[in-house]
Amino acid sequence: GDSVTQMEGPVTLSEEAFLTINCTYTATGYPSLFWYVQYPGEGLQLLLKATKADDKGSNKGFEATYRKETTSFHLEKGSVQVSDSAVYFCALKLAGGYQKVTFGIGTKLQVIP
Amino acid sequence: NAGVTQTPKFQVLKTGQSMTLQCAQDMNHEYMSWYRQDPGMGLRLIHYSVGAGITDQGEVPNGYNVSRSTTEDFPLRLLSAAPSQTSVYFCASSYSPGTPSQETQYFGPGTRLLVL
């Protein structure tokens, strides 16, 4: 079946450090890929997405590129802030009708001043 | 728009009790889903609906019922609560196919449930 693999963390970084959170996937079809973010005490919200190979999603300084050859969608940010502390979920969804969204386990990011 | 709303925010139940988690959206989305979030397991789909009157099971449906009598509301019922149902529950909605943002899920703030 479809699956998403990411490390659980926590990932602890100092403010202004470079962030990479790895995400790899397996899918039976050609999925769209997503990063969702969950701030403490809140629901998930979409951070960025990409719908086809080589697409780059970006938002709030975060970027991720859809790499079909390596089945990856790694999240990066050049300079993290304390306010980026949250749990980040990688996810995939196949096209057509109602398709289940498959989530990774989530990676907790802690940014210290 | 309020988006996706959920009530209650927090609930404590005793084993064997029943309750209904409420979910409503005001975005006229056709698709709605219920997930549970557990440490180390990410989000798992419980039930989903593709429109009023249509529901189906997800990955972990046992012990839960749903109904969709209106586009706006999608309540989740726990029939006889068990400690294994202690979790955080999220409701989500999304557009139907053919719309530009069809693939984005909009989540409610969650209900934290503790079953003793």
Coordinates of N, CA and C in Angstrom, one line a residue:
Chain A
G1 N 0.8 -1.2 0.0 CA 0.0 0.0 0.0 C 0.9 1.2 0.0
D2 N 0.2 2.4 0.0 CA 0.9 3.7 0.0 C 1.4 3.9 1.4
S3 N 2.6 4.6 1.4 CA 3.2 4.9 2.7 C 4.1 6.1 2.6
V4 N 4.3 6.8 3.7 CA 5.2 8.0 3.8 C 6.1 7.7 5.0
T5 N 7.4 8.0 4.8 CA 8.4 7.7 5.8 C 9.1 9.0 6.2
Q6 N 9.1 9.4 7.4 CA 9.8 10.6 7.9 C 10.3 10.3 9.3
M7 N 11.3 10.9 9.8 CA 11.8 10.7 11.1 C 10.9 11.4 12.1
E8 N 10.8 10.8 13.3 CA 9.8 11.4 14.3 C 10.5 12.5 15.1
G9 N 11.7 12.5 15.2 CA 12.4 13.6 16.0 C 12.3 13.3 17.5
P10 N 12.5 14.4 18.3 CA 12.5 15.8 17.9 C 13.8 16.2 17.2
V11 N 13.7 17.2 16.4 CA 14.8 17.8 15.8 C 14.9 19.1 16.5
T12 N 16.1 19.4 17.1 CA 16.4 20.6 17.8 C 17.4 21.4 17.1
L13 N 17.1 22.6 16.8 CA 18.0 23.5 16.1 C 18.0 24.9 16.8
S14 N 19.1 25.6 16.6 CA 19.3 26.9 17.1 C 18.6 27.9 16.1
E15 N 18.2 29.0 16.6 CA 17.6 30.0 15.7 C 18.6 30.3 14.6
E16 N 18.1 30.5 13.3 CA 18.8 30.9 12.1 C 19.6 29.7 11.5
A17 N 19.4 28.5 12.1 CA 20.0 27.3 11.5 C 19.3 26.9 10.3
F18 N 19.9 26.0 9.4 CA 19.3 25.4 8.3 C 18.6 24.2 8.6
L19 N 17.3 24.0 8.1 CA 16.5 22.9 8.4 C 16.3 22.0 7.2
T20 N 16.5 20.7 7.4 CA 16.0 19.7 6.4 C 15.3 18.6 7.2
I21 N 14.1 18.3 6.7 CA 13.3 17.2 7.2 C 13.1 16.3 6.0
N22 N 13.6 15.1 6.1 CA 13.5 14.1 5.0 C 12.1 13.5 4.9
C23 N 11.7 13.2 3.7 CA 10.4 12.5 3.5 C 10.6 11.7 2.2
T24 N 10.3 10.4 2.4 CA 10.2 9.5 1.2 C 8.9 8.8 1.2
Y25 N 8.5 8.4 0.0 CA 7.2 7.8 -0.1 C 7.2 6.6 -1.0
T26 N 6.2 5.8 -0.9 CA 5.8 4.7 -1.9 C 4.4 4.9 -2.2
A27 N 4.1 4.8 -3.5 CA 2.7 5.0 -3.9 C 2.4 4.1 -5.1
T28 N 1.1 3.6 -5.2 CA 0.8 2.7 -6.3 C 0.5 3.5 -7.6
G29 N 0.2 4.8 -7.4 CA 0.0 5.7 -8.6 C 0.9 6.9 -8.6
Y30 N 0.4 8.0 -9.1 CA 1.2 9.2 -9.2 C 0.6 10.2 -8.3
P31 N 1.2 10.3 -7.1 CA 0.5 11.1 -6.1 C 0.8 12.6 -6.1
S32 N 0.0 13.4 -5.5 CA 0.4 14.8 -5.1 C 1.0 14.7 -3.7
L33 N 1.9 15.6 -3.4 CA 2.7 15.5 -2.2 C 2.5 16.8 -1.4
F34 N 2.4 16.7 -0.1 CA 2.1 17.8 0.8 C 3.0 17.8 2.0
W35 N 3.2 19.0 2.6 CA 3.7 19.2 3.9 C 2.6 20.0 4.7
Y36 N 2.2 19.4 5.8 CA 1.3 20.1 6.7 C 2.1 20.4 8.0
V37 N 1.6 21.5 8.7 CA 2.3 21.9 9.9 C 1.2 21.9 11.0
Q38 N 1.6 21.5 12.2 CA 0.7 21.5 13.4 C 1.4 22.3 14.5
Y39 N 0.9 23.4 14.8 CA 1.4 24.2 15.9 C 0.8 23.7 17.2
P40 N 1.4 23.9 18.3 CA 0.9 23.3 19.6 C -0.6 23.7 19.9
G41 N -1.3 22.6 20.2 CA -2.7 22.8 20.5 C -3.7 23.1 19.3
E42 N -3.2 23.0 18.1 CA -4.0 23.3 16.9 C -4.1 22.1 16.0
G43 N -5.0 22.3 15.0 CA -5.1 21.3 14.0 C -4.0 21.5 12.9
L44 N -4.0 20.6 12.0 CA -3.0 20.6 10.9 C -3.4 21.7 9.9
Q45 N -2.4 22.4 9.3 CA -2.7 23.3 8.2 C -1.7 23.1 7.1
L46 N -2.2 23.3 5.9 CA -1.3 23.1 4.7 C -0.2 24.1 4.7
L47 N 1.1 23.6 4.6 CA 2.2 24.4 4.5 C 2.6 24.6 3.0
L48 N 2.7 23.5 2.3 CA 3.0 23.6 0.8 C 2.7 22.3 0.2
K49 N 2.6 22.3 -1.2 CA 2.3 21.1 -1.9 C 2.9 21.2 -3.3
A50 N 3.0 20.0 -3.9 CA 3.5 19.8 -5.3 C 2.7 18.7 -5.9
T51 N 2.3 18.9 -7.1 CA 1.4 17.9 -7.8 C 2.0 17.1 -8.9
K52 N 3.2 17.5 -9.3 CA 3.9 16.7 -10.3 C 5.4 16.7 -10.2
A53 N 6.1 15.8 -10.8 CA 7.5 15.7 -10.7 C 8.2 17.0 -11.0
D54 N 9.2 17.3 -10.2 CA 10.1 18.5 -10.4 C 9.4 19.8 -10.0
D55 N 8.1 19.7 -9.6 CA 7.5 20.9 -9.0 C 8.1 21.3 -7.7
K56 N 8.2 22.5 -7.4 CA 8.7 23.0 -6.1 C 7.6 23.7 -5.4
G57 N 7.2 23.3 -4.2 CA 6.2 24.0 -3.4 C 7.0 24.9 -2.4
S58 N 6.4 26.1 -2.1 CA 7.1 27.0 -1.2 C 6.1 27.8 -0.5
N59 N 6.4 28.2 0.7 CA 5.6 29.0 1.6 C 6.3 29.4 2.8
K60 N 6.2 30.6 3.3 CA 6.8 31.1 4.5 C 8.3 30.8 4.7
G61 N 9.0 30.7 3.6 CA 10.4 30.4 3.6 C 10.8 28.9 3.5
F62 N 9.8 28.1 3.6 CA 9.9 26.6 3.4 C 9.8 26.3 2.0
E63 N 10.6 25.2 1.6 CA 10.5 24.7 0.2 C 10.6 23.2 0.2
A64 N 10.0 22.6 -0.8 CA 10.2 21.1 -1.0 C 10.0 20.9 -2.5
T65 N 10.8 20.0 -3.0 CA 10.8 19.6 -4.5 C 10.4 18.2 -4.6
Y66 N 9.4 18.0 -5.5 CA 8.9 16.6 -5.8 C 10.0 15.9 -6.7
R67 N 10.6 14.9 -6.1 CA 11.6 14.1 -6.8 C 11.1 12.7 -7.1
K68 N 10.7 12.5 -8.3 CA 10.1 11.2 -8.7 C 11.1 10.1 -8.7
E69 N 12.3 10.5 -9.1 CA 13.4 9.5 -9.3 C 13.8 8.9 -8.0
T70 N 13.8 9.7 -6.9 CA 14.2 9.3 -5.6 C 13.0 9.1 -4.7
T71 N 11.8 9.3 -5.2 CA 10.5 9.2 -4.4 C 10.6 10.0 -3.1
S72 N 11.0 11.3 -3.2 CA 11.3 12.1 -2.0 C 10.6 13.5 -2.2
F73 N 10.4 14.1 -1.0 CA 9.8 15.4 -0.9 C 10.4 16.1 0.4
H74 N 11.6 16.3 0.4 CA 12.3 16.8 1.6 C 12.0 18.3 1.8
L75 N 11.7 18.6 3.1 CA 11.4 20.0 3.5 C 12.6 20.7 3.9
E76 N 12.8 22.0 3.4 CA 14.0 22.8 3.8 C 13.6 24.2 4.1
K77 N 14.4 24.8 5.0 CA 14.3 26.2 5.3 C 15.6 26.7 5.6
G78 N 16.0 27.9 5.0 CA 17.3 28.4 5.2 C 17.7 28.9 6.5
S79 N 16.7 29.4 7.2 CA 17.0 30.1 8.5 C 15.7 30.0 9.4
V80 N 15.7 29.0 10.3 CA 14.5 28.8 11.1 C 14.4 29.8 12.3
Q81 N 13.2 30.0 12.7 CA 12.9 30.9 13.8 C 12.2 30.1 14.9
V82 N 12.2 30.7 16.1 CA 11.5 30.1 17.2 C 10.0 29.8 16.9
S83 N 9.4 30.6 16.1 CA 8.0 30.5 15.8 C 7.8 29.3 14.8
D84 N 8.8 28.7 14.3 CA 8.7 27.6 13.4 C 8.6 26.3 14.2
S85 N 8.7 26.3 15.5 CA 8.6 25.2 16.4 C 7.2 24.6 16.2
A86 N 7.1 23.3 15.8 CA 5.8 22.7 15.5 C 6.1 21.3 15.1
V87 N 5.0 20.5 14.7 CA 5.2 19.2 14.2 C 4.9 19.3 12.7
Y88 N 5.7 18.7 11.9 CA 5.6 18.8 10.4 C 5.3 17.4 9.9
F89 N 4.2 17.3 9.1 CA 3.7 16.0 8.5 C 3.9 16.1 7.0
C90 N 4.5 15.0 6.5 CA 4.6 14.8 5.1 C 3.4 13.9 4.7
A91 N 2.8 14.1 3.5 CA 1.6 13.4 3.2 C 1.5 13.2 1.7
L92 N 0.8 12.2 1.2 CA 0.5 12.0 -0.2 C -0.9 11.7 -0.4
K93 N -1.4 12.0 -1.6 CA -2.7 11.7 -2.0 C -2.7 11.4 -3.5
L94 N -3.4 10.3 -3.9 CA -3.6 9.9 -5.3 C -4.7 10.8 -5.9
A95 N -4.7 10.9 -7.2 CA -5.7 11.7 -7.9 C -6.9 10.9 -8.1
G96 N -8.0 11.6 -8.3 CA -9.3 11.0 -8.7 C -10.2 10.7 -7.6
G97 N -11.4 11.3 -7.6 CA -12.4 11.0 -6.6 C -11.9 11.3 -5.2
Y98 N -12.5 10.5 -4.2 CA -12.0 10.6 -2.9 C -10.9 9.7 -2.7
Q99 N -9.7 10.2 -2.5 CA -8.6 9.4 -2.2 C -8.0 9.7 -0.9
K100 N -7.8 8.6 -0.1 CA -7.3 8.8 1.2 C -5.9 9.5 1.2
V101 N -5.8 10.4 2.2 CA -4.5 11.1 2.4 C -3.7 10.2 3.3
T102 N -2.5 9.9 2.9 CA -1.6 9.1 3.7 C -0.6 10.0 4.4
F103 N -0.5 10.0 5.7 CA 0.4 10.9 6.4 C 1.6 10.1 7.0
G104 N 2.7 10.8 7.1 CA 3.8 10.3 7.8 C 3.5 10.5 9.3
I105 N 4.5 10.0 10.2 CA 4.2 10.0 11.6 C 4.4 11.4 12.2
G106 N 5.0 12.3 11.4 CA 5.2 13.7 11.9 C 6.6 13.8 12.6
T107 N 7.2 15.0 12.3 CA 8.5 15.3 12.8 C 8.4 16.5 13.7
K108 N 8.7 16.4 15.0 CA 8.7 17.5 15.9 C 9.9 18.4 15.8
L109 N 9.8 19.6 15.5 CA 10.9 20.6 15.4 C 10.8 21.5 16.6
Q110 N 12.0 21.6 17.3 CA 12.1 22.6 18.4 C 13.2 23.5 18.0
V111 N 12.9 24.8 18.0 CA 13.9 25.8 17.7 C 14.2 26.6 18.9
I112 N 15.4 26.7 19.3 CA 15.8 27.4 20.6 C 16.5 28.7 20.2
P113 N 16.3 29.7 21.0 CA 16.9 31.0 20.8 C 18.4 31.0 20.9
Chain B
N1 N -15.7 33.3 7.4 CA -15.9 31.8 7.5 C -15.2 31.3 8.8
A2 N -16.0 30.4 9.5 CA -15.4 29.8 10.7 C -14.5 28.6 10.3
G3 N -14.6 28.1 9.1 CA -13.8 27.0 8.6 C -14.4 25.7 9.2
V4 N -13.5 24.8 9.8 CA -14.0 23.6 10.3 C -14.0 23.7 11.9
T5 N -15.1 23.5 12.5 CA -15.2 23.6 13.9 C -15.5 22.2 14.5
Q6 N -14.9 22.0 15.7 CA -15.1 20.8 16.4 C -15.5 21.1 17.9
T7 N -16.4 20.3 18.4 CA -16.7 20.3 19.9 C -16.9 18.9 20.4
P8 N -16.6 18.6 21.6 CA -15.9 19.6 22.6 C -14.4 19.6 22.3
K9 N -13.7 20.4 23.0 CA -12.2 20.5 22.8 C -11.6 19.4 23.6
F10 N -12.2 19.0 24.7 CA -11.6 18.0 25.6 C -12.8 17.3 26.3
Q11 N -12.6 15.9 26.4 CA -13.6 15.1 27.0 C -13.0 13.9 27.8
V12 N -13.5 13.7 29.0 CA -13.1 12.5 29.7 C -14.3 11.6 29.8
L13 N -14.1 10.3 29.4 CA -15.2 9.3 29.5 C -14.8 8.1 30.3
K14 N -15.7 7.4 30.8 CA -15.5 6.1 31.5 C -15.7 5.0 30.5
T15 N -15.0 3.9 30.6 CA -15.1 2.8 29.8 C -16.6 2.4 29.7
G16 N -17.1 2.2 28.4 CA -18.4 1.8 28.2 C -19.4 2.9 27.9
Q17 N -19.0 4.1 28.2 CA -19.9 5.3 27.9 C -19.8 5.6 26.4
S18 N -20.9 6.2 26.0 CA -21.0 6.6 24.6 C -20.9 8.2 24.5
M19 N -20.5 8.7 23.3 CA -20.6 10.1 23.1 C -20.5 10.4 21.6
T20 N -20.8 11.7 21.3 CA -20.7 12.1 19.9 C -19.7 13.3 19.8
L21 N -18.8 13.2 19.0 CA -17.9 14.3 18.6 C -18.5 15.1 17.5
Q22 N -18.6 16.4 17.6 CA -19.3 17.2 16.6 C -18.3 17.8 15.7
C23 N -18.6 17.9 14.4 CA -17.8 18.5 13.4 C -18.7 19.3 12.4
A24 N -18.3 20.5 12.1 CA -19.1 21.3 11.2 C -18.2 22.1 10.3
Q25 N -18.6 22.3 9.0 CA -17.8 23.2 8.2 C -18.7 24.1 7.4
D26 N -18.2 25.3 7.1 CA -19.1 26.3 6.4 C -18.5 26.7 5.1
M27 N -17.7 25.8 4.5 CA -17.1 26.1 3.2 C -17.8 25.3 2.0
N28 N -18.9 24.7 2.3 CA -19.6 23.9 1.3 C -18.8 22.8 0.7
H29 N -17.9 22.2 1.5 CA -17.1 21.1 1.0 C -17.9 19.8 0.9
E30 N -17.6 19.1 -0.1 CA -18.4 17.8 -0.2 C -17.7 16.7 0.6
Y31 N -16.4 16.7 0.6 CA -15.6 15.7 1.3 C -15.4 16.0 2.7
M32 N -15.6 15.1 3.7 CA -15.3 15.2 5.1 C -14.7 13.9 5.6
S33 N -13.8 14.1 6.6 CA -13.1 12.9 7.1 C -12.9 13.1 8.6
W34 N -12.7 11.9 9.3 CA -12.3 11.9 10.7 C -11.0 11.1 10.8
Y35 N -10.1 11.7 11.5 CA -8.8 11.1 11.8 C -8.6 11.0 13.3
R36 N -7.8 10.0 13.7 CA -7.3 10.0 15.0 C -5.7 10.2 15.0
Q37 N -5.2 10.9 15.9 CA -3.8 11.1 16.0 C -3.2 10.5 17.3
D38 N -2.3 9.6 17.1 CA -1.6 8.9 18.2 C -0.1 9.0 18.1
P39 N 0.6 9.1 19.2 CA 2.1 9.3 19.2 C 2.7 8.1 18.4
G40 N 3.6 8.5 17.5 CA 4.4 7.5 16.7 C 3.6 6.9 15.6
M41 N 2.3 7.3 15.4 CA 1.5 6.7 14.3 C 0.9 7.7 13.4
G42 N 1.2 9.0 13.5 CA 0.7 10.0 12.6 C -0.8 10.0 12.7
L43 N -1.5 10.3 11.6 CA -2.9 10.4 11.5 C -3.5 9.2 10.8
R44 N -4.5 8.6 11.3 CA -5.1 7.4 10.7 C -6.6 7.7 10.4
L45 N -7.1 7.4 9.3 CA -8.4 7.7 8.8 C -9.4 6.7 9.5
I46 N -10.4 7.3 10.1 CA -11.5 6.5 10.8 C -12.6 6.2 9.8
H47 N -13.3 7.3 9.4 CA -14.4 7.3 8.4 C -14.3 8.5 7.6
Y48 N -15.0 8.4 6.4 CA -15.1 9.6 5.5 C -16.4 9.6 4.8
S49 N -16.7 10.8 4.2 CA -17.9 11.0 3.5 C -17.6 11.8 2.2
V50 N -18.3 11.4 1.1 CA -18.1 12.1 -0.1 C -19.3 13.0 -0.4
G51 N -20.2 13.1 0.5 CA -21.4 13.9 0.3 C -22.5 13.5 1.2
A52 N -23.5 14.3 1.3 CA -24.6 14.1 2.2 C -25.2 12.7 1.9
G53 N -25.4 11.9 3.0 CA -26.0 10.6 2.8 C -25.0 9.5 2.4
I54 N -23.7 9.8 2.2 CA -22.7 8.8 1.8 C -21.6 8.8 2.7
T55 N -21.3 7.7 3.3 CA -20.2 7.5 4.2 C -19.5 6.2 3.9
D56 N -18.2 6.1 4.3 CA -17.5 4.8 4.1 C -16.4 4.7 5.2
Q57 N -15.9 3.5 5.3 CA -14.9 3.2 6.4 C -13.5 3.6 5.9
G58 N -12.7 4.0 6.9 CA -11.3 4.2 6.6 C -10.4 3.1 7.2
E59 N -9.3 3.4 7.7 CA -8.3 2.3 8.2 C -8.8 1.7 9.5
V60 N -9.3 2.6 10.4 CA -9.6 2.1 11.8 C -11.0 2.4 12.2
P61 N -12.0 1.8 11.5 CA -13.4 2.2 11.8 C -14.0 1.5 13.0
N62 N -13.4 0.5 13.5 CA -14.1 -0.3 14.6 C -14.3 0.5 15.8
G63 N -15.6 0.5 16.3 CA -15.9 1.2 17.6 C -16.5 2.6 17.3
Y64 N -16.5 3.0 16.0 CA -17.0 4.3 15.6 C -18.1 4.2 14.6
N65 N -19.1 5.2 14.7 CA -20.1 5.3 13.7 C -20.1 6.8 13.2
V66 N -20.5 7.0 11.9 CA -20.7 8.3 11.4 C -22.0 8.4 10.6
S67 N -22.5 9.6 10.4 CA -23.6 9.9 9.5 C -23.4 11.2 8.9
R68 N -24.0 11.5 7.8 CA -23.9 12.7 7.1 C -25.2 13.1 6.5
S69 N -26.0 13.8 7.4 CA -27.4 14.1 6.9 C -27.4 15.5 6.2
T70 N -26.4 16.3 6.4 CA -26.3 17.6 5.7 C -24.8 17.7 5.2
T71 N -24.6 18.7 4.3 CA -23.3 18.9 3.8 C -22.4 19.5 4.9
E72 N -23.0 20.2 5.8 CA -22.2 20.9 6.8 C -21.7 20.1 8.0
D73 N -22.4 19.1 8.4 CA -22.2 18.4 9.6 C -21.7 16.9 9.4
F74 N -20.8 16.5 10.2 CA -20.3 15.1 10.1 C -19.9 14.6 11.5
P75 N -20.9 14.2 12.3 CA -20.6 13.8 13.7 C -20.0 12.4 13.8
L76 N -19.1 12.2 14.7 CA -18.5 10.9 15.0 C -19.0 10.3 16.3
R77 N -19.5 9.1 16.3 CA -20.1 8.5 17.5 C -19.2 7.4 18.0
L78 N -18.9 7.5 19.3 CA -18.3 6.3 20.0 C -19.3 5.5 20.7
L79 N -19.5 4.3 20.3 CA -20.6 3.5 20.8 C -20.4 3.0 22.2
S80 N -19.3 2.6 22.5 CA -19.0 2.1 23.9 C -17.5 2.3 24.1
A81 N -17.1 3.4 24.7 CA -15.7 3.9 24.8 C -14.8 2.9 25.5
A82 N -13.6 2.7 24.9 CA -12.6 1.9 25.5 C -11.3 2.7 25.6
P83 N -10.4 2.3 26.6 CA -9.2 3.0 26.8 C -8.3 3.2 25.5
S84 N -8.5 2.2 24.6 CA -7.7 2.3 23.3 C -8.2 3.4 22.4
Q85 N -9.3 4.0 22.8 CA -9.8 5.1 22.0 C -9.3 6.5 22.5
T86 N -8.5 6.4 23.6 CA -7.9 7.7 24.0 C -7.0 8.2 22.9
S87 N -7.2 9.4 22.5 CA -6.5 9.9 21.3 C -7.0 11.4 21.1
V88 N -6.4 12.0 20.1 CA -6.8 13.3 19.6 C -7.5 13.1 18.3
Y89 N -8.7 13.6 18.2 CA -9.5 13.4 17.0 C -9.6 14.6 16.2
F90 N -9.4 14.5 14.9 CA -9.4 15.6 14.0 C -10.5 15.4 12.9
C91 N -11.2 16.4 12.6 CA -12.1 16.4 11.5 C -11.5 17.2 10.4
A92 N -11.7 16.8 9.1 CA -11.2 17.6 8.0 C -12.2 17.6 6.9
S93 N -12.1 18.6 6.1 CA -12.9 18.7 4.9 C -12.1 19.2 3.7
S94 N -12.6 18.9 2.5 CA -11.9 19.3 1.3 C -12.9 19.4 0.1
Y95 N -12.5 20.1 -0.9 CA -13.3 20.3 -2.1 C -13.5 19.0 -2.8
S96 N -14.5 19.0 -3.7 CA -14.7 17.8 -4.6 C -13.8 18.0 -5.8
P97 N -13.7 16.9 -6.6 CA -12.8 16.9 -7.7 C -13.2 18.0 -8.7
G98 N -12.2 18.5 -9.4 CA -12.4 19.4 -10.5 C -12.3 20.9 -10.0
T99 N -12.1 21.1 -8.7 CA -11.9 22.4 -8.2 C -10.4 22.7 -8.0
P100 N -10.0 23.9 -8.1 CA -8.5 24.2 -8.1 C -7.8 23.7 -6.8
S101 N -8.5 23.8 -5.7 CA -7.9 23.4 -4.4 C -8.4 22.1 -3.9
Q102 N -8.7 21.2 -4.9 CA -9.4 20.0 -4.5 C -8.7 19.1 -3.5
E103 N -7.3 19.2 -3.5 CA -6.6 18.2 -2.8 C -6.2 18.7 -1.4
T104 N -6.4 19.9 -1.1 CA -6.0 20.5 0.2 C -7.1 20.1 1.3
Q105 N -6.6 19.5 2.4 CA -7.5 19.2 3.5 C -7.5 20.4 4.5
Y106 N -8.7 20.8 5.0 CA -8.8 21.8 6.0 C -9.2 21.1 7.3
F107 N -8.4 21.3 8.3 CA -8.6 20.6 9.6 C -9.2 21.5 10.7
G108 N -10.0 20.8 11.5 CA -10.5 21.5 12.7 C -9.4 21.5 13.8
P109 N -9.7 22.1 14.9 CA -8.7 22.2 16.0 C -8.5 21.0 16.8
G110 N -9.4 20.0 16.7 CA -9.2 18.7 17.4 C -10.0 18.6 18.6
T111 N -10.3 17.3 19.0 CA -10.9 17.0 20.3 C -10.0 16.0 21.0
R112 N -9.6 16.3 22.2 CA -8.7 15.5 23.0 C -9.6 14.6 23.8
L113 N -9.6 13.3 23.7 CA -10.4 12.4 24.4 C -9.6 11.4 25.3
L114 N -10.0 11.4 26.5 CA -9.4 10.5 27.5 C -10.4 9.5 28.0
V115 N -10.2 8.2 27.8 CA -11.1 7.2 28.3 C -10.4 6.4 29.4
L116 N -11.1 6.5 30.6 CA -10.6 5.8 31.8 C -11.1 4.4 32.0

